[in-house]
CSV table of C-alpha atoms in Angstrom, one decimal:
chain,number,residue,atom,x,y,z
A,479,MET,CA,-24.7,-14.5,-9.9
A,480,ARG,CA,-25.9,-10.9,-9.7
A,481,GLN,CA,-23.2,-8.4,-8.8
A,482,VAL,CA,-23.2,-4.7,-7.8
A,483,PRO,CA,-21.4,-2.6,-10.4
A,484,LEU,CA,-17.7,-2.1,-9.5
A,485,GLU,CA,-18.2,1.7,-9.2
A,486,GLU,CA,-20.9,1.1,-6.5
A,487,ARG,CA,-19.2,-1.7,-4.5
A,488,TYR,CA,-17.0,0.3,-2.1
A,489,GLU,CA,-17.4,2.9,0.6
A,490,THR,CA,-13.8,4.1,1.2
A,491,LEU,CA,-12.6,3.6,-2.4
A,492,THR,CA,-13.8,5.5,-5.4
A,493,ILE,CA,-13.7,3.8,-8.7
A,494,THR,CA,-13.7,6.0,-11.9
A,495,ARG,CA,-13.2,5.3,-15.6
A,496,GLU,CA,-11.8,7.1,-18.6
A,497,GLY,CA,-12.1,4.7,-21.5
A,498,ARG,CA,-10.3,1.6,-20.6
A,499,LEU,CA,-8.3,3.3,-17.8
A,500,LEU,CA,-9.7,2.6,-14.3
A,501,THR,CA,-8.6,4.7,-11.3
A,502,ILE,CA,-8.9,3.5,-7.7
A,503,THR,CA,-8.8,6.4,-5.3
A,504,MET,CA,-8.4,5.9,-1.5
A,505,ASN,CA,-11.1,8.3,-0.3
A,506,ARG,CA,-10.5,9.2,3.4
A,507,PRO,CA,-8.9,12.6,2.8
A,508,GLU,CA,-9.8,13.8,6.3
A,509,ALA,CA,-7.6,11.0,7.7
A,510,LEU,CA,-4.9,11.4,5.0
A,511,ASN,CA,-6.3,8.1,3.6
A,512,ALA,CA,-5.0,6.1,6.5
A,513,ALA,CA,-6.5,2.7,6.6
A,514,ASP,CA,-9.2,1.9,9.1
A,515,ALA,CA,-10.9,-1.5,9.3
A,516,LEU,CA,-13.2,-0.8,6.4
A,517,LEU,CA,-10.6,0.6,4.0
A,518,HIS,CA,-8.2,-2.3,4.8
A,519,GLU,CA,-11.0,-4.8,4.1
A,520,GLU,CA,-11.9,-3.1,0.9
A,521,LEU,CA,-8.2,-3.0,-0.3
A,522,ALA,CA,-8.2,-6.8,0.3
A,523,HIS,CA,-10.9,-7.2,-2.3
A,524,VAL,CA,-10.5,-4.4,-4.9
A,525,PHE,CA,-7.6,-5.8,-6.9
A,526,TYR,CA,-9.3,-9.2,-7.3
A,527,ASP,CA,-12.4,-7.3,-8.5
A,528,VAL,CA,-10.6,-5.2,-11.0
A,529,ALA,CA,-8.7,-8.2,-12.3
A,530,VAL,CA,-11.9,-9.6,-13.7
A,531,ASP,CA,-13.4,-6.3,-14.7
A,532,PRO,CA,-14.0,-6.6,-18.5
A,533,GLY,CA,-14.0,-2.8,-19.1
A,534,SER,CA,-10.5,-1.9,-18.1
A,535,ASP,CA,-6.9,-2.6,-19.2
A,536,VAL,CA,-4.8,-0.3,-17.1
A,537,ILE,CA,-5.3,0.5,-13.4
A,538,VAL,CA,-4.1,3.6,-11.5
A,539,LEU,CA,-4.0,3.7,-7.7
A,540,THR,CA,-4.0,7.1,-5.9
A,541,GLY,CA,-5.3,9.0,-2.9
A,542,ALA,CA,-7.8,11.8,-2.4
A,543,GLY,CA,-6.7,15.1,-1.1
A,544,ARG,CA,-3.2,15.9,-0.1
A,545,ALA,CA,-1.9,12.4,0.8
A,546,PHE,CA,-1.5,9.1,-1.0
A,547,SER,CA,-1.9,7.2,2.3
A,548,ALA,CA,-0.7,7.8,5.8
A,549,GLY,CA,-0.6,4.1,6.7
A,550,GLY,CA,-2.8,2.8,9.5
A,551,ASP,CA,-5.4,4.7,11.4
A,552,ILE,CA,-4.6,5.2,15.1
A,553,PRO,CA,-8.1,4.4,16.5
A,554,TRP,CA,-8.0,1.2,14.5
A,555,MET,CA,-4.6,0.4,16.0
A,556,GLN,CA,-6.0,0.9,19.5
A,557,THR,CA,-8.9,-1.5,18.7
A,558,ALA,CA,-6.3,-4.1,17.7
A,559,ILE,CA,-4.4,-3.6,21.0
A,560,ASP,CA,-7.6,-3.9,23.0
A,561,ARG,CA,-8.8,-7.0,21.0
A,562,PRO,CA,-5.6,-8.7,19.7
A,563,GLU,CA,-7.7,-11.5,18.3
A,564,SER,CA,-9.0,-9.0,15.7
A,565,PHE,CA,-5.5,-8.9,14.3
A,566,GLU,CA,-6.1,-12.3,12.7
A,567,GLN,CA,-8.4,-10.7,10.2
A,568,THR,CA,-5.9,-7.9,9.6
A,569,ALA,CA,-3.2,-10.4,8.9
A,570,ARG,CA,-5.3,-12.3,6.4
A,571,GLU,CA,-6.2,-9.1,4.7
A,572,ALA,CA,-2.6,-7.9,4.6
A,573,LYS,CA,-1.6,-11.0,2.7
A,574,ARG,CA,-4.6,-10.7,0.3
A,575,ILE,CA,-3.7,-7.1,-0.5
A,576,VAL,CA,-0.2,-7.9,-1.5
A,577,PHE,CA,-0.9,-11.2,-3.2
A,578,SER,CA,-3.8,-9.6,-5.2
A,579,MET,CA,-1.6,-6.8,-6.4
A,580,LEU,CA,1.0,-9.2,-7.6
A,581,ASP,CA,-1.6,-11.5,-9.2
A,582,LEU,CA,-3.2,-8.7,-11.1
A,583,GLU,CA,-2.3,-9.1,-14.8
A,584,LYS,CA,-3.3,-5.6,-15.7
A,585,PRO,CA,-0.6,-2.9,-15.4
A,586,LEU,CA,-1.0,-1.1,-12.0
A,587,VAL,CA,0.4,2.4,-11.8
A,588,ALA,CA,0.8,4.4,-8.5
A,589,ARG,CA,0.0,8.1,-8.7
A,590,VAL,CA,1.6,9.2,-5.4
A,591,ASN,CA,0.1,12.6,-5.0
A,592,GLY,CA,1.3,13.1,-1.4
A,593,HIS,CA,3.0,11.3,1.4
A,594,ALA,CA,3.0,7.5,1.3
A,595,THR,CA,3.9,6.0,4.7
A,596,GLY,CA,3.6,2.6,6.3
A,597,LEU,CA,0.9,0.6,4.5
A,598,GLY,CA,0.7,3.6,2.1
A,599,ALA,CA,4.3,3.0,1.1
A,600,THR,CA,3.6,-0.8,0.7
A,601,LEU,CA,0.7,-0.1,-1.6
A,602,ALA,CA,2.7,2.3,-3.8
A,603,LEU,CA,5.8,0.0,-4.0
A,604,PHE,CA,3.8,-3.1,-5.0
A,605,CYS,CA,2.5,-1.2,-8.0
A,606,ASP,CA,4.3,-1.9,-11.2
A,607,VAL,CA,5.4,1.7,-12.0
A,608,ILE,CA,5.4,4.5,-9.5
A,609,PHE,CA,5.0,8.2,-10.2
A,610,ALA,CA,5.3,10.6,-7.3
A,611,ALA,CA,5.0,14.4,-6.8
A,612,ASP,CA,8.4,15.6,-5.8
A,613,THR,CA,6.9,17.2,-2.7
A,614,ALA,CA,5.8,13.8,-1.4
A,615,LYS,CA,7.8,11.6,1.0
A,616,ILE,CA,7.7,7.8,1.1
A,617,GLY,CA,8.8,5.5,3.9
A,618,ASP,CA,7.8,2.7,6.3
A,619,PRO,CA,7.9,4.2,9.9
A,620,HIS,CA,6.2,1.1,11.5
A,621,VAL,CA,9.1,1.0,14.1
A,622,SER,CA,8.3,4.6,15.2
A,623,ILE,CA,5.0,3.3,16.6
A,624,GLY,CA,6.6,0.2,18.1
A,625,PHE,CA,5.3,-2.0,15.3
A,626,VAL,CA,7.0,-4.5,13.0
A,627,ALA,CA,6.9,-3.5,9.4
A,628,GLY,CA,4.8,-6.6,8.6
A,629,ASP,CA,2.4,-5.6,5.9
A,630,GLY,CA,4.9,-6.1,3.0
A,631,GLY,CA,7.8,-3.7,3.5
A,632,PRO,CA,10.4,-6.4,4.4
A,633,ALA,CA,9.3,-8.3,1.2
A,634,ILE,CA,9.4,-5.5,-1.3
A,635,TRP,CA,12.0,-2.9,-0.1
A,636,PRO,CA,15.1,-5.3,-0.5
A,637,GLN,CA,14.0,-6.2,-4.0
A,638,LEU,CA,13.9,-2.6,-5.1
A,639,ILE,CA,17.0,-1.1,-3.3
A,640,GLY,CA,19.0,-4.0,-1.9
A,641,TYR,CA,19.1,-5.4,1.6
A,642,ALA,CA,21.6,-2.9,3.2
A,643,ARG,CA,19.5,0.2,2.2
A,644,ALA,CA,16.2,-1.6,2.9
A,645,LYS,CA,17.3,-2.5,6.4
A,646,GLU,CA,18.5,1.0,7.1
A,647,TYR,CA,15.1,2.5,6.2
A,648,LEU,CA,13.0,-0.2,7.7
A,649,MET,CA,14.9,-0.1,11.1
A,650,THR,CA,14.8,3.7,11.3
A,651,GLY,CA,11.5,4.4,9.7
A,652,GLU,CA,13.1,7.4,7.9
A,653,LEU,CA,11.0,9.0,5.2
A,654,LEU,CA,12.6,9.6,1.8
A,655,PRO,CA,11.9,12.7,-0.3
A,656,ALA,CA,10.4,11.5,-3.6
A,657,ARG,CA,13.4,12.7,-5.6
A,658,LYS,CA,15.8,10.6,-3.5
A,659,ALA,CA,13.5,7.6,-3.7
A,660,ALA,CA,13.7,7.9,-7.5
A,661,GLU,CA,17.5,8.3,-7.4
A,662,ILE,CA,18.0,5.1,-5.5
A,663,GLY,CA,15.4,3.1,-7.5
A,664,LEU,CA,12.7,2.8,-4.9
A,665,ILE,CA,10.2,4.5,-7.2
A,666,ASN,CA,10.3,5.3,-10.9
A,667,HIS,CA,9.7,9.0,-11.3
A,668,ALA,CA,9.5,12.1,-9.1
A,669,VAL,CA,8.0,15.1,-10.9
A,670,PRO,CA,6.6,18.5,-9.9
A,671,PRO,CA,3.1,18.2,-8.5
A,672,GLU,CA,1.6,20.2,-11.4
A,673,GLU,CA,3.2,17.7,-13.9
A,674,LEU,CA,2.0,14.6,-12.1
A,675,ASP,CA,-1.2,14.0,-13.9
A,676,ALA,CA,0.4,14.6,-17.3
A,677,ALA,CA,3.2,12.2,-16.6
A,678,VAL,CA,0.8,9.5,-15.4
A,679,ALA,CA,-1.5,10.1,-18.4
A,680,ALA,CA,1.4,9.9,-20.9
A,681,PHE,CA,2.6,6.6,-19.5
A,682,THR,CA,-0.9,5.0,-19.2
A,683,GLY,CA,-1.7,6.2,-22.7
A,684,LYS,CA,1.3,4.4,-24.0
A,685,LEU,CA,0.2,1.2,-22.3
A,686,LEU,CA,-3.4,1.6,-23.5
A,687,ALA,CA,-2.1,2.0,-27.1
A,688,GLY,CA,0.1,-1.1,-26.8
A,689,ALA,CA,-0.5,-4.8,-27.3
A,690,THR,CA,-2.7,-5.6,-24.3
A,691,LYS,CA,-2.0,-9.3,-23.8
A,692,ALA,CA,1.7,-9.0,-24.5
A,693,ILE,CA,1.9,-6.2,-21.8
A,694,ARG,CA,-0.1,-8.2,-19.3
A,695,TRP,CA,1.8,-11.4,-19.7
A,696,SER,CA,5.2,-9.6,-19.7
A,697,LYS,CA,4.2,-8.3,-16.2
A,698,THR,CA,3.0,-11.8,-15.2
A,699,VAL,CA,6.3,-13.5,-16.0
A,700,THR,CA,8.3,-10.7,-14.5
A,701,ASN,CA,6.4,-11.2,-11.2
A,702,ILE,CA,6.9,-14.9,-11.0
A,703,GLU,CA,10.1,-14.8,-8.9
A,704,LEU,CA,8.9,-11.7,-6.9
A,705,LYS,CA,5.8,-13.7,-6.0
A,706,ARG,CA,7.9,-16.6,-4.8
A,707,ILE,CA,9.9,-14.3,-2.6
A,708,VAL,CA,6.9,-12.4,-1.2
A,709,HIS,CA,5.0,-15.6,-0.4
A,710,GLY,CA,8.0,-16.8,1.5
A,711,VAL,CA,8.1,-13.7,3.6
A,712,MET,CA,4.6,-12.6,4.3
A,713,ASP,CA,3.4,-15.3,6.8
A,714,ALA,CA,6.4,-14.6,9.2
A,715,SER,CA,6.1,-10.9,8.5
A,716,VAL,CA,2.5,-10.6,9.6
A,717,ALA,CA,3.1,-13.0,12.5
A,718,TYR,CA,5.9,-10.8,13.9
A,719,GLU,CA,3.7,-7.8,13.4
A,720,ALA,CA,1.0,-9.5,15.5
A,721,LEU,CA,3.5,-10.1,18.2
A,722,SER,CA,4.5,-6.5,18.3
A,723,ASN,CA,0.8,-5.5,18.5
A,724,ARG,CA,0.9,-6.9,22.1
A,725,THR,CA,4.0,-5.0,23.3
A,726,GLU,CA,4.0,-2.1,25.8
A,727,ASP,CA,6.1,-0.1,23.3
A,728,HIS,CA,3.3,-0.2,20.7
A,729,GLN,CA,0.7,1.0,23.3
A,730,GLU,CA,3.1,3.7,24.4
A,731,ALA,CA,3.5,4.9,20.8
A,732,VAL,CA,-0.2,5.0,20.2
A,733,ASP,CA,-0.7,6.9,23.5
A,734,ALA,CA,2.1,9.3,22.6
A,735,PHE,CA,0.6,10.0,19.1
A,736,ARG,CA,-2.7,10.9,20.7
A,737,ALA,CA,-1.0,13.2,23.2
A,738,ARG,CA,1.2,14.7,20.5
A,739,ARG,CA,4.4,13.9,22.4
A,740,LYS,CA,7.4,11.7,21.7
A,741,PRO,CA,7.1,8.1,22.8
A,742,VAL,CA,9.4,6.8,25.5
A,743,PHE,CA,10.3,3.2,24.6
A,744,THR,CA,11.4,0.7,27.2
A,745,GLY,CA,11.9,-2.4,25.0
A,746,ARG,CA,8.9,-4.2,26.5
């Protein structure tokens, strides 16, 4: 079967190589790399593609411009409200994104160059090791737009920082400065922005110089229990998110965002 080269396969993702290091860059900088329908669909495919890419051993995920990813794109959210049946595809893709990241044997390193919120936080936290600029903030503010944090947050946050802290941040949508996120174990490292590239390069260089199969399979066995937990959560998680997509509070939040005002929630 003839395939398009990996570097030419995507529109909203940029694939670059440096030796056996492959970098995936979310490339919608004008929208702070928020996911629209196309970016979300491409994220549901790319980790499966890089898993079978023979030319890479270590993967870096990052964002173009000043953000890692601002989560979901507001016009895309309105489309889902107007056509709720379209959320079936979104739900399938959300599970594929998370499952493909966990199934990927190659080490996956997050280079969080700026804010990572909502889906952006999920993408960062499902990476194996997370480096962030200390000017970045990370959080899952789904509730601030009347939405259930259904794309993976309830599955991964408790595993990283425990249930009490996870529920606090998921129910409030509070964003954490990168240094605090590192202090509580949500991410691995928070470094000055000018040191981010060097820190990522030093770590990926260590992996690239190591025993490739031993590293891959150590990740694989470490993920076994995490995969069991995540698979047990994701179906219900995206189902509740689909329910919240139909609420008046979610529409109110989308309207308020467009009008640049605070939403007034009514519990409906």
